[in-house]
Each structure stands twice: as structure tokens, then as C-alpha cells.
Short mmCIF file of C-alpha atoms and ligand atoms in Angstrom, two decimals:
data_model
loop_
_atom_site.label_atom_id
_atom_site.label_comp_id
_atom_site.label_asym_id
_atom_site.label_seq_id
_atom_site.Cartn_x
_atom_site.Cartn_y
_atom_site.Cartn_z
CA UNK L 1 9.15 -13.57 22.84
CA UNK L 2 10.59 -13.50 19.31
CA UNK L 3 8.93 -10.49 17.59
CA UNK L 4 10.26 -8.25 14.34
CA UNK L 5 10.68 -5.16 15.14
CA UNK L 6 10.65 -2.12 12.55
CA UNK L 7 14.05 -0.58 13.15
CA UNK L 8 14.08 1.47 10.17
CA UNK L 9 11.68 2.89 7.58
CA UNK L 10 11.98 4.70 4.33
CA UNK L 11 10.23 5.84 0.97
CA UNK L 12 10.34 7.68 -2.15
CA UNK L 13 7.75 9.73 -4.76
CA UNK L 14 8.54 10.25 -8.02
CA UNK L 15 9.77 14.43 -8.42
CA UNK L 16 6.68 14.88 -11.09
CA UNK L 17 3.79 16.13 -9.01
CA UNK L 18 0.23 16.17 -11.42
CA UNK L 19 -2.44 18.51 -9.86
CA UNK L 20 -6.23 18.26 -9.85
CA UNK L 21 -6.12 20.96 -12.44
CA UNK L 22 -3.46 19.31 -14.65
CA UNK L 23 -5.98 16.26 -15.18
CA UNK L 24 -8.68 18.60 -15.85
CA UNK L 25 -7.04 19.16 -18.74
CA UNK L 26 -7.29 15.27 -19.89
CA UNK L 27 -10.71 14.41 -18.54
CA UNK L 28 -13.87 16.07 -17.90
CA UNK L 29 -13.34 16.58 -14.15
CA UNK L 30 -12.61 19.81 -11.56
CA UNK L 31 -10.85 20.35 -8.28
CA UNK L 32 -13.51 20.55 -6.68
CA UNK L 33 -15.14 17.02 -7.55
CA UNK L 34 -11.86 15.49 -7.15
CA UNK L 35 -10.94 17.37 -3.81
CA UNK L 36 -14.72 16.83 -2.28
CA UNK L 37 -15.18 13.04 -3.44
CA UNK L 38 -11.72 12.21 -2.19
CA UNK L 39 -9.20 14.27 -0.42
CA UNK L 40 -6.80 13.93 -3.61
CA UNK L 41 -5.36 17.07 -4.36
CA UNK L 42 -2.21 15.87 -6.46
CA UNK L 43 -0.04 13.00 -7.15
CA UNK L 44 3.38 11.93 -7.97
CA UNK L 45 3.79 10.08 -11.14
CA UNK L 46 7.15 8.26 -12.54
CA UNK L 47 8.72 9.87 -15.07
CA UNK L 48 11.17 7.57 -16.95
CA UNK L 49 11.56 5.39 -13.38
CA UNK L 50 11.44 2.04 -12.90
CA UNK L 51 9.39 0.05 -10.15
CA UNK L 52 12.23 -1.41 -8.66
CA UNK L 53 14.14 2.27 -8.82
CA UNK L 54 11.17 3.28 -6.96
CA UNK L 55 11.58 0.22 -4.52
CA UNK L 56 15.29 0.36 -4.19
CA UNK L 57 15.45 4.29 -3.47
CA UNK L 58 12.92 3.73 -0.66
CA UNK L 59 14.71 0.46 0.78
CA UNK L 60 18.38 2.02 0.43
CA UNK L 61 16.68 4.57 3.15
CA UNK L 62 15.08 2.42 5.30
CA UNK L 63 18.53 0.68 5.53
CA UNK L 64 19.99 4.06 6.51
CA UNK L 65 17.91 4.91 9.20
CA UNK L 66 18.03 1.35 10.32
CA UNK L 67 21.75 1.77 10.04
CA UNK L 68 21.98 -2.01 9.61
CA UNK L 69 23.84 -3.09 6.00
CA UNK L 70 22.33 -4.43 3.08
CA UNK L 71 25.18 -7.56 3.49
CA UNK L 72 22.74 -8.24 6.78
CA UNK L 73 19.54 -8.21 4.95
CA UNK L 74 18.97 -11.94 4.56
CA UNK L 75 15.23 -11.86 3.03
CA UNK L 76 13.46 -9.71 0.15
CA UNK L 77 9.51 -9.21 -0.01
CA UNK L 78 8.29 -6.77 -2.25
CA UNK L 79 4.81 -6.17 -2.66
CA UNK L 80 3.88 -4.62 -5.74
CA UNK L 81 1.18 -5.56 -9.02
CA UNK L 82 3.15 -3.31 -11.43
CA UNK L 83 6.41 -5.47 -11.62
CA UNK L 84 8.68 -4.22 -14.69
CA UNK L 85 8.52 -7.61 -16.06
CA UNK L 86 6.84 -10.82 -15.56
CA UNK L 87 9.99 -12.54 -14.17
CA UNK L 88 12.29 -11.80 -12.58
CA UNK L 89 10.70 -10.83 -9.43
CA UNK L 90 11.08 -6.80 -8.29
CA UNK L 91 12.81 -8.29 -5.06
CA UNK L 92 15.25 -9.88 -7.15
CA UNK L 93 16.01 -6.15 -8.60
CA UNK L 94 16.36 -4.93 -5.32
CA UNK L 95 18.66 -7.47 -4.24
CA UNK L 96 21.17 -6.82 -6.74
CA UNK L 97 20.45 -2.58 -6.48
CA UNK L 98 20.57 -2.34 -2.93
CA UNK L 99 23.82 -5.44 -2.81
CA UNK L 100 22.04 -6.80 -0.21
CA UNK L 101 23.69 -10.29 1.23
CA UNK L 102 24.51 -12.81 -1.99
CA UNK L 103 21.55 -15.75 -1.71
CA UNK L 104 18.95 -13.82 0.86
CA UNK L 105 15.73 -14.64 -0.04
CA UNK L 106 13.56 -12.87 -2.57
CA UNK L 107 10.24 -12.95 -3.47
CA UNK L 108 7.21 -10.28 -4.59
CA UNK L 109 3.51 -10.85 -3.10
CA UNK L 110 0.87 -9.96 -5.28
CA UNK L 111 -2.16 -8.23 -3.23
CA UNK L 112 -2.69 -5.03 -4.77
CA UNK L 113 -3.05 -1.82 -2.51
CA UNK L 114 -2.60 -5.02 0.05
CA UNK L 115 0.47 -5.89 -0.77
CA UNK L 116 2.43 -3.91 1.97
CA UNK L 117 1.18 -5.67 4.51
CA UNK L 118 1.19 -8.92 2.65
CA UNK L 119 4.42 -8.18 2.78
CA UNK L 120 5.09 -7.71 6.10
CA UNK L 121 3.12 -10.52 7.15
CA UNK L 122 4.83 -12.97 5.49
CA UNK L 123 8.13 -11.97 6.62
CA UNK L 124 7.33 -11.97 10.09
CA UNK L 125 6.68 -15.00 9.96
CA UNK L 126 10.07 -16.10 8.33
CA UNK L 127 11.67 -13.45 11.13
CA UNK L 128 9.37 -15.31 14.40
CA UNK L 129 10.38 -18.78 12.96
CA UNK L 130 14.04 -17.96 13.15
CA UNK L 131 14.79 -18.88 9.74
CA UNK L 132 15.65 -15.32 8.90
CA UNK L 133 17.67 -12.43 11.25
CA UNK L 134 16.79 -9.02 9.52
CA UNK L 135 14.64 -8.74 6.70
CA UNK L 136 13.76 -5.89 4.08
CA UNK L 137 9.72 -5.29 3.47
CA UNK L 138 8.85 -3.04 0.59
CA UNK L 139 5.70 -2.01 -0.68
CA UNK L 140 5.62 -0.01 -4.18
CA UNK L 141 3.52 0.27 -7.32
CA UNK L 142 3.24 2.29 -10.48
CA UNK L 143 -0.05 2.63 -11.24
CA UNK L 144 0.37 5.44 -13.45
CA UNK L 145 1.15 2.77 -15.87
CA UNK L 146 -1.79 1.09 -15.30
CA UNK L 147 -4.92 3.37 -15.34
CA UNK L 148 -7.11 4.42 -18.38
CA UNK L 149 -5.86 7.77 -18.43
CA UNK L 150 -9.25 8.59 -20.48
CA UNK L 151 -11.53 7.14 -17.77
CA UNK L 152 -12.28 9.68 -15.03
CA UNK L 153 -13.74 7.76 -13.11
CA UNK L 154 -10.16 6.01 -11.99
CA UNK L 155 -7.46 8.07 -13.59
CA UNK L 156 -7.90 10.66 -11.05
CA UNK L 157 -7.49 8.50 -7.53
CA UNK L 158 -4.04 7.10 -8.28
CA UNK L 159 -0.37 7.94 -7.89
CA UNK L 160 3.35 6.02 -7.66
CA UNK L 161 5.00 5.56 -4.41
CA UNK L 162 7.46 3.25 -2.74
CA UNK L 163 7.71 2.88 1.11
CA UNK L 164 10.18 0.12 2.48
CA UNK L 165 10.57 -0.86 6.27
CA UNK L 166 13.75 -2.77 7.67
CA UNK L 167 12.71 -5.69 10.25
CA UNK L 168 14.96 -7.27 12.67
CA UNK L 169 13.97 -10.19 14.79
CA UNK L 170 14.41 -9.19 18.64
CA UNK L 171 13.36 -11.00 21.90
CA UNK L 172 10.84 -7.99 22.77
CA UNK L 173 7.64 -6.82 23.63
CA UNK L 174 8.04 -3.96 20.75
CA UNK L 175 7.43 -5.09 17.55
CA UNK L 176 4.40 -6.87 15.54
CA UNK L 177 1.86 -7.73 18.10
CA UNK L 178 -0.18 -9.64 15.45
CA UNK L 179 -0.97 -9.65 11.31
CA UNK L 180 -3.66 -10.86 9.24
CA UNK L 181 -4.70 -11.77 5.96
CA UNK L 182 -7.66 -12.11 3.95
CA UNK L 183 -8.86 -12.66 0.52
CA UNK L 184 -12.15 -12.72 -1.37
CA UNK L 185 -11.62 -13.72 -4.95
CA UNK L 186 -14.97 -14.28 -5.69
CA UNK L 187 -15.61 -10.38 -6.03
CA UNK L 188 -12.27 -9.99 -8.26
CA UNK L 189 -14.07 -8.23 -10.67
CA UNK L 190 -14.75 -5.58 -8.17
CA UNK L 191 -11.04 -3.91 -8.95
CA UNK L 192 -8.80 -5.28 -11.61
CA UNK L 193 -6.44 -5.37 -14.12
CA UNK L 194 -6.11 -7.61 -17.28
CA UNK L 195 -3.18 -8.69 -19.61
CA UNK L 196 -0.02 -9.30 -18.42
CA UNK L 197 0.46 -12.28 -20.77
CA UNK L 198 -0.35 -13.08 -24.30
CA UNK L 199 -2.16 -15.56 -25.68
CA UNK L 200 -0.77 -18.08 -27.81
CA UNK L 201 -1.11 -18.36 -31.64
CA UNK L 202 -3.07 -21.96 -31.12
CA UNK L 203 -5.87 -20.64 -28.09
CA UNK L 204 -9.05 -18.70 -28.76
CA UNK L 205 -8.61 -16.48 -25.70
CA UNK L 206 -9.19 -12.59 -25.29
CA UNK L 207 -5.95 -10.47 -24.18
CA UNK L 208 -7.43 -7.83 -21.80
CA UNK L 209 -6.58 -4.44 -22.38
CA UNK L 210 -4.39 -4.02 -18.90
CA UNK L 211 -5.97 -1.27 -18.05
CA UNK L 212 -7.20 -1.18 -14.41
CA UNK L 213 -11.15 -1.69 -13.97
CA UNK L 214 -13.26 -0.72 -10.82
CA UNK L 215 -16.62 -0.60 -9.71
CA UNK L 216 -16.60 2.27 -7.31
CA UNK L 217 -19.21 2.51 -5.27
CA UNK L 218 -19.13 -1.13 -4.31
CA UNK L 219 -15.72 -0.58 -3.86
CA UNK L 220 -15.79 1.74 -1.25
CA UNK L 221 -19.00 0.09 0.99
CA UNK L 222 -16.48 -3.06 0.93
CA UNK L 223 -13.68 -1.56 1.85
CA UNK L 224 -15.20 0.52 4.86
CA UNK L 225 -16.96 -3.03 6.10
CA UNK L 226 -13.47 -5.74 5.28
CA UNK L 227 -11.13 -2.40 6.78
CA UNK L 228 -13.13 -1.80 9.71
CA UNK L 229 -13.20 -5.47 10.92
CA UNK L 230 -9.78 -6.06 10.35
CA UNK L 231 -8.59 -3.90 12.71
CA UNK L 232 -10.85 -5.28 15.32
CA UNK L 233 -9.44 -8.67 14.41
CA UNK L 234 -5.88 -6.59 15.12
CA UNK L 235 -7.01 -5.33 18.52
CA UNK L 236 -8.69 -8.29 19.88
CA UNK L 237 -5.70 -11.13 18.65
CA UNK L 238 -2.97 -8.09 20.04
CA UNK L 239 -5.32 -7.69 23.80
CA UNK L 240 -6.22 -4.22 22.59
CA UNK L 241 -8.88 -2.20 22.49
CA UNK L 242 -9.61 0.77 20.09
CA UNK L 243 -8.54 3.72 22.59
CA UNK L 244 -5.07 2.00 22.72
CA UNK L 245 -4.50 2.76 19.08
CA UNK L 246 -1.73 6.00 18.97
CA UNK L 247 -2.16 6.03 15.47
CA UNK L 248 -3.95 4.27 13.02
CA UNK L 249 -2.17 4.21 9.48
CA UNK L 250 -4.50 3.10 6.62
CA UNK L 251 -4.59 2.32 3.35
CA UNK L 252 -4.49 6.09 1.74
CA UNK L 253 -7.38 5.08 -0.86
CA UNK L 254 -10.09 8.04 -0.11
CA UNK L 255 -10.54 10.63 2.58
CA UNK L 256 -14.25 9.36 3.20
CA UNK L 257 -13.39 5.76 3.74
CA UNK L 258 -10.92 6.85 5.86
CA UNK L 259 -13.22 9.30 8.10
CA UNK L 260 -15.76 6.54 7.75
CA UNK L 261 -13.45 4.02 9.84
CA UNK L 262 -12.37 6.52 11.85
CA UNK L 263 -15.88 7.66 12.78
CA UNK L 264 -16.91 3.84 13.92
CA UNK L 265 -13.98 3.71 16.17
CA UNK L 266 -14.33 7.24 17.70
CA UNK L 267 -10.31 8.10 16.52
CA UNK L 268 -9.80 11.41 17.13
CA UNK L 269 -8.24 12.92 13.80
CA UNK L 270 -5.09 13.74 15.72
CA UNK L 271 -4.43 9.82 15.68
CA UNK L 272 -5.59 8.73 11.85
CA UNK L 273 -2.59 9.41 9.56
CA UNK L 274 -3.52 10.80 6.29
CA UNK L 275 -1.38 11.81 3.22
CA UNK L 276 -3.37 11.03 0.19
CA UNK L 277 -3.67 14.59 -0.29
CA UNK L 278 -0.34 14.92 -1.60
CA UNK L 279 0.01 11.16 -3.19
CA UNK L 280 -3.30 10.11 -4.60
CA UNK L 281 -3.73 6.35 -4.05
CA UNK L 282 0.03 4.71 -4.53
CA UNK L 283 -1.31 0.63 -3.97
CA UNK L 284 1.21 -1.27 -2.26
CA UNK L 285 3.64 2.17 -1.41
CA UNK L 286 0.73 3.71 0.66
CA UNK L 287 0.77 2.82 3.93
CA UNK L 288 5.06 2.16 3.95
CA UNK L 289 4.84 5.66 2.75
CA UNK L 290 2.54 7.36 5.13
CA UNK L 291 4.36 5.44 8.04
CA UNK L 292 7.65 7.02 6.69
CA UNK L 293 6.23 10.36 6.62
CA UNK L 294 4.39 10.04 10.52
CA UNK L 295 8.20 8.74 11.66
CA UNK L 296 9.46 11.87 9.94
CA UNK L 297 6.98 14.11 10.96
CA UNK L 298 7.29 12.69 14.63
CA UNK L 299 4.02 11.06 15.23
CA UNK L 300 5.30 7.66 15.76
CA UNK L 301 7.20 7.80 19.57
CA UNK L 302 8.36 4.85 21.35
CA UNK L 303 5.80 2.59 22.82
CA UNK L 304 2.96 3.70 20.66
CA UNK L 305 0.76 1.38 19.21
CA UNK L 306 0.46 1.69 15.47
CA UNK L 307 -2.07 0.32 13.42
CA UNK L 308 -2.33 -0.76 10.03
CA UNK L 309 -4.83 -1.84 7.71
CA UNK L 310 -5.74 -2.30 4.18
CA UNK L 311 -7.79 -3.24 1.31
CA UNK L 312 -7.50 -4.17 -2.20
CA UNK L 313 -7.80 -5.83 -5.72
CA UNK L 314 -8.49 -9.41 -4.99
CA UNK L 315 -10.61 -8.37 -3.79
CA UNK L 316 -7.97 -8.74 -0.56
CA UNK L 317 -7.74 -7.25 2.89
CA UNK L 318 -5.22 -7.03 6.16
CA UNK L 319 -4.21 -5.32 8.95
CA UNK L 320 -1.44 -5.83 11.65
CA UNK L 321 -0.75 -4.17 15.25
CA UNK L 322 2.53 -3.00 16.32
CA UNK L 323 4.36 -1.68 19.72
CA UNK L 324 6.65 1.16 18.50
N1 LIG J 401 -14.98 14.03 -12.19
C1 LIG J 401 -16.24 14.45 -12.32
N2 LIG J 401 -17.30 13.61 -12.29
C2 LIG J 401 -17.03 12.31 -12.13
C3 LIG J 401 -15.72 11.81 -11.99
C4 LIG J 401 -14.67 12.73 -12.05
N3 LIG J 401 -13.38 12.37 -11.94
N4 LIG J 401 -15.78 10.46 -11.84
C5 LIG J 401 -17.08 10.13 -11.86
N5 LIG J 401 -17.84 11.24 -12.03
C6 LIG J 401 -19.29 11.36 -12.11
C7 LIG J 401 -19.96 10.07 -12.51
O1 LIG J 401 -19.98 9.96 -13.91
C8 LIG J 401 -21.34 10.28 -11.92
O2 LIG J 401 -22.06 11.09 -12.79
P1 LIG J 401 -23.64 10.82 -13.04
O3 LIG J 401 -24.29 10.99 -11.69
O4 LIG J 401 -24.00 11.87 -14.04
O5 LIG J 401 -23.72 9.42 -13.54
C9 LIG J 401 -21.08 11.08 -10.65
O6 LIG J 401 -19.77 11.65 -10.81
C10 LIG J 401 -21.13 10.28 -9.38
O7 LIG J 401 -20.34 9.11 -9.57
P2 LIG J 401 -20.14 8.07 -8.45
O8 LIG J 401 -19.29 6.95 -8.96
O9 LIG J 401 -21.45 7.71 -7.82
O10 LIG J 401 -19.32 8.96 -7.39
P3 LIG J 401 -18.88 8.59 -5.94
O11 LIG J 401 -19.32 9.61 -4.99
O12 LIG J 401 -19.15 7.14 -5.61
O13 LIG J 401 -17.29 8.71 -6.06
C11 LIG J 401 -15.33 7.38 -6.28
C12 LIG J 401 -16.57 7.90 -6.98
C13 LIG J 401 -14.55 6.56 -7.29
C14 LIG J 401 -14.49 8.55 -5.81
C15 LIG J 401 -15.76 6.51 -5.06
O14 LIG J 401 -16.72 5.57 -5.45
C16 LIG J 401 -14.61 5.79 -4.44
O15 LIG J 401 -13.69 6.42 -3.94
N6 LIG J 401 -14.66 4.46 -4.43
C17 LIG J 401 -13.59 3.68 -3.85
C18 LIG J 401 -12.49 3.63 -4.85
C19 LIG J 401 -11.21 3.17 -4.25
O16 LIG J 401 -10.70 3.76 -3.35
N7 LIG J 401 -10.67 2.12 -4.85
C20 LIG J 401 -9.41 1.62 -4.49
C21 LIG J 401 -9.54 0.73 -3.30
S1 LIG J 401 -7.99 0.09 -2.91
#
């Protein structure tokens, strides 16, 4: 069977790391409330980078450890919801960065700390299809540049990251076993962010501010329920069941909604990935990046079954199985 394997993965944080203790200084906040509510100890934030730097750096390494050529990359999918500009599209950026094959395909897929495996979803579908060979899959966002950075209540949960995965279609039994989407946009209000376009001299319309807006403690019971049936959906469509998971690789949004998953599937901790210490929540670069650090660190072996699953603005959820 036609199935897209990940052949190569790579990432990259920003050099400026921001502790608990530096925000303290901003907002009315501690280590300790920080460190207890989420398992955020510091964060990387851009400093002078753009998001498609960001993207490029991490895909340029994926392509190295793939050791496959950007000329062979024939399509683009970037997930991100902090594009440098309107048009054109981050994946067009990293097209012409990275100098990956003149004309391959290039799009971005707006699904907030979803947008990874949006992503990856959508090109393995181009990749089972046949219509593309090898494809690039990035996940990245800059939410630095997005959060109230007077509102403690959000400032403190999120970083930048990029992660980027190279996928190369291959008669296998390796590879994605199955992917899924999911969207809810009548609860949008749950987790946004306003204002990416004006309005026009002639319309009576509000511009939002652009910051980023979240009710919290909604939030988080949604994302424990949406996350936690996901990834049944991921085990039953793959033939799976939750003791065949090697390592599960969520969405690195809070420690507790993480041990709260982990808990209803009895995963020992030794097979839940977790980084958010380090990087705070980085959207669409969290779970690329985590994989790229478990592949680094040597969690991720041949054979293994890895699973993924998110949540996000949208509101929007996914997950996806895959045979190392
Ligand atoms: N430092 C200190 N106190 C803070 C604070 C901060 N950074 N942020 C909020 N507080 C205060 C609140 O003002 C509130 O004070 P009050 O009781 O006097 O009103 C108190 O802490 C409790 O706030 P609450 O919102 O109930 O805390 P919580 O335990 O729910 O934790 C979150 C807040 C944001 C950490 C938690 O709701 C969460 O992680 N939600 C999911 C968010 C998420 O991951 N979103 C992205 C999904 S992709």
C-alpha cells in the first residue's frame, strides 16, 4: 500500500530564551503559578526573525536528515496563523529559501496549534493519491507577536517554534496509518485572534485589536474531551489499541491536559513526550518540534507507533497514527 513515510524531521527555536521570572517582571505572576498551572518554565521568543526564517531553518534540516534535495521536494504545506504577510503564502517563502523544485506546490493551512497536523494530513493525501513523490510538511508560528503581553492570563503559556518533517510516498507498511480532522467553529470565540485586515473607508466595521483572546478554563475541559477522542478515532481507523502506542506526541499546550490524556489511557510517562517546559506553547511548531527532539533524543526507533494529536483555535482538532 501507498503510504508517506516521515524520512526526515527537523526544527528550530529562536536563541532568546524568556524565563518565568523574566515575565514576572511584566505581569503580576511567579514561577511558581506559572510552573504549577502549567509545566512552562521558559520559552523561546523571535528576536528580529521572520516566520518563514523560522520555517525554512527547520525544513532546510529536515531535508538534511532526510538527505533527499530540496530540487525533489515537489509540494509545500505550511501550517502556521502568524504568516509575515497576508499574501504571499509562508510556503511560498520557503519555496524560494529552501530552492526547493521550480513550480512544487505551495500552500499554508490555517488551524492554529492544529495546523501541523493539518498539515500533514493534507499532504498525505496528495502523497497516497500519487499526484505528489516527496513532500515538505512544516508547522511554525510566532505567537510572540500575537499575545497581549499585558494580559497574564495568556502572555505567559506561549512561545515561537518551527518543526518541519520531510514525507516520501513508499509502498510500505511504515508510514501514516491514518489522519483526521475536525473543526468546531461554532465555539471560535473560545481562542482567537482579530485583525489581520482593515476595514475600508466606506464600511462601519470594528478592526479587532489582533491580540490573541482565550477563555481558559473552557479551553482546557475541551481540549482534554476533542484530544482524548481523537486519538481513539486514530487507534480504532489504524487497528490499534492504546497499549500499542510507543509514544504519544501531543500538542505541548499544558502539562495537566497532557497528564489528563495520559491518565485516561493508562500511558506510562515513559511513552508521553513532553517539552513544553523548555518552549511554552509554540501553535503549529509544537508537536513537529517535540517529534524532532524524541528522534534526537532517541525515543522514536523503528517500528514504533507514534501518535499525534492536537487541538486548537477554531476551535479545531486532529490526530494521526504512524508506524516508525
Ligand atoms: N499568574 C498568576 N495568577 C494568574 C495568572 C498568572 N499568569 N493567570 C491567571 N491568574 C489568576 C486568575 O486571575 C485567577 O485569579 P482569581 O481566582 O483571583 O480570579 C486565578 O489565577 C485562577 O485562574 P484560572 O483561569 O481559573 O486558572 P487555571 O487553573 O484555569 O489556569 C490556565 C489558567 C490558562 C493555565 C488554564 O486554564 C489553561 O491552561 N487553559 C488551557 C489554555 C490552553 O492551553 N490554550 C491553548 C490551547 S491550544
Amino acid at each position: 500500500m501507498l503510504r508517506s513515510r516521515i524520512i526526515g524531521t527537523g526544527s528550530y527555536a529562536p536563541k532568546r530564551a524568556v524565563t518565568n521570572l523574566d515575565i514576572a517582571k511584566l505581569v503580576e505572576t511567579s514561577d511558581e503559578w506559572i510552573t504549577t498551572r502549567t509545566g512552562i518554565k521558559e520559552r523561546r521568543l523571535a528576536d528580529g526573525e521572520t516566520v518563514s526564517d523560522m520555517a525554512s531553518k527547520a525544513g532546510k534540516a529536515a531535508l538534511k536528515a532526510a538527505g533527499v534535495s530540496a530540487k525533489d521536494i515537489d509540494l509545500i504545506v505550511v501550517g502556521t496563523v502568524t504568516p509575515e504577510m497576508n499574501f504571499p503564502s509562508t510556503a511560498c517563502f520557503v519555496q524560494a529559501a529552501l530552492g526547493a523544485k521550480p513550480g512544487a506546490g505551495a500552500f499554508d493551512v490555517s488551524a492554529a496549534c492544529s495546523g501541523f497536523l493539518y498539515a500533514l494530513d493534507a499532504a498525505d493525501k496528495y502523497l497516497r493519491s500519487g499526484s505528489c513523490k516527496r513532500a515538505l510538511v512544516i508547522g511554525v508560528d510566532v505567537f510572540s507577536r500575537l499575545v497581549d503581553w499585558s494580559d497574564r492570563s495568556t502572555c505567559v503559556l506561549f512561545g515561537d517554534g518551527a518543526g518541519a518533517v520531510v514525507l516520501s510516498a513508499e509502498k510500505s507498511s511504515h508510514g501514516v496509518l491514518s489522519s483526521h480532522i475536525h473543526s468546531d467553529g461554532r465555539q471560535w470565540e473560545m481562542l482567537y485572534a482579530a485583525g489581520a485586515v482593515k476595514s475600508n473607508p466606506f464600511e462601519k466595521r470594528q478592526d479587532g485589536p489582533g491580540y490573541l483572546k482565550m477563555n481558559g478554563n473552557e479551553t482546557f475541559k475541551i481540549a482534554v474531551r476533542t484530544m482524548g477522542s481523537a486519538i481513539t478515532e486514530a487507534l480504532e481507523a489504524s487497528g490499534l489499541a492504546p497499549g500499542d502506542i510507543s509514544l504519544l506526541i501531543p500538542h505541548q499546550a499544558n502539562m495537566r491536559i497532557i497528564n489528563a490524556i495520559s491518565e485516561r489511557l493508562k500511558l506510562p510517562e515513559d511513552r508521553v513526550y513532553m517539552n513544553l517546559e523548555k518552549y511554552g506553547n509554540t501553535s503549529a511548531g509544537s508537536i513537529p518540534l517535540a517529534l524532532d527532539e524524541a528522534v534526537a533524543d532517541g525515543r522514536v526507533e523503528a517500528g514504533d507507533i507514534i501518535l499525534f494529536v492536537a487541538f486548537g483555535g477554531g476551535l479545531t482538532w486532529a490526530s494521526a497514527a504512524v508506524r516508525w
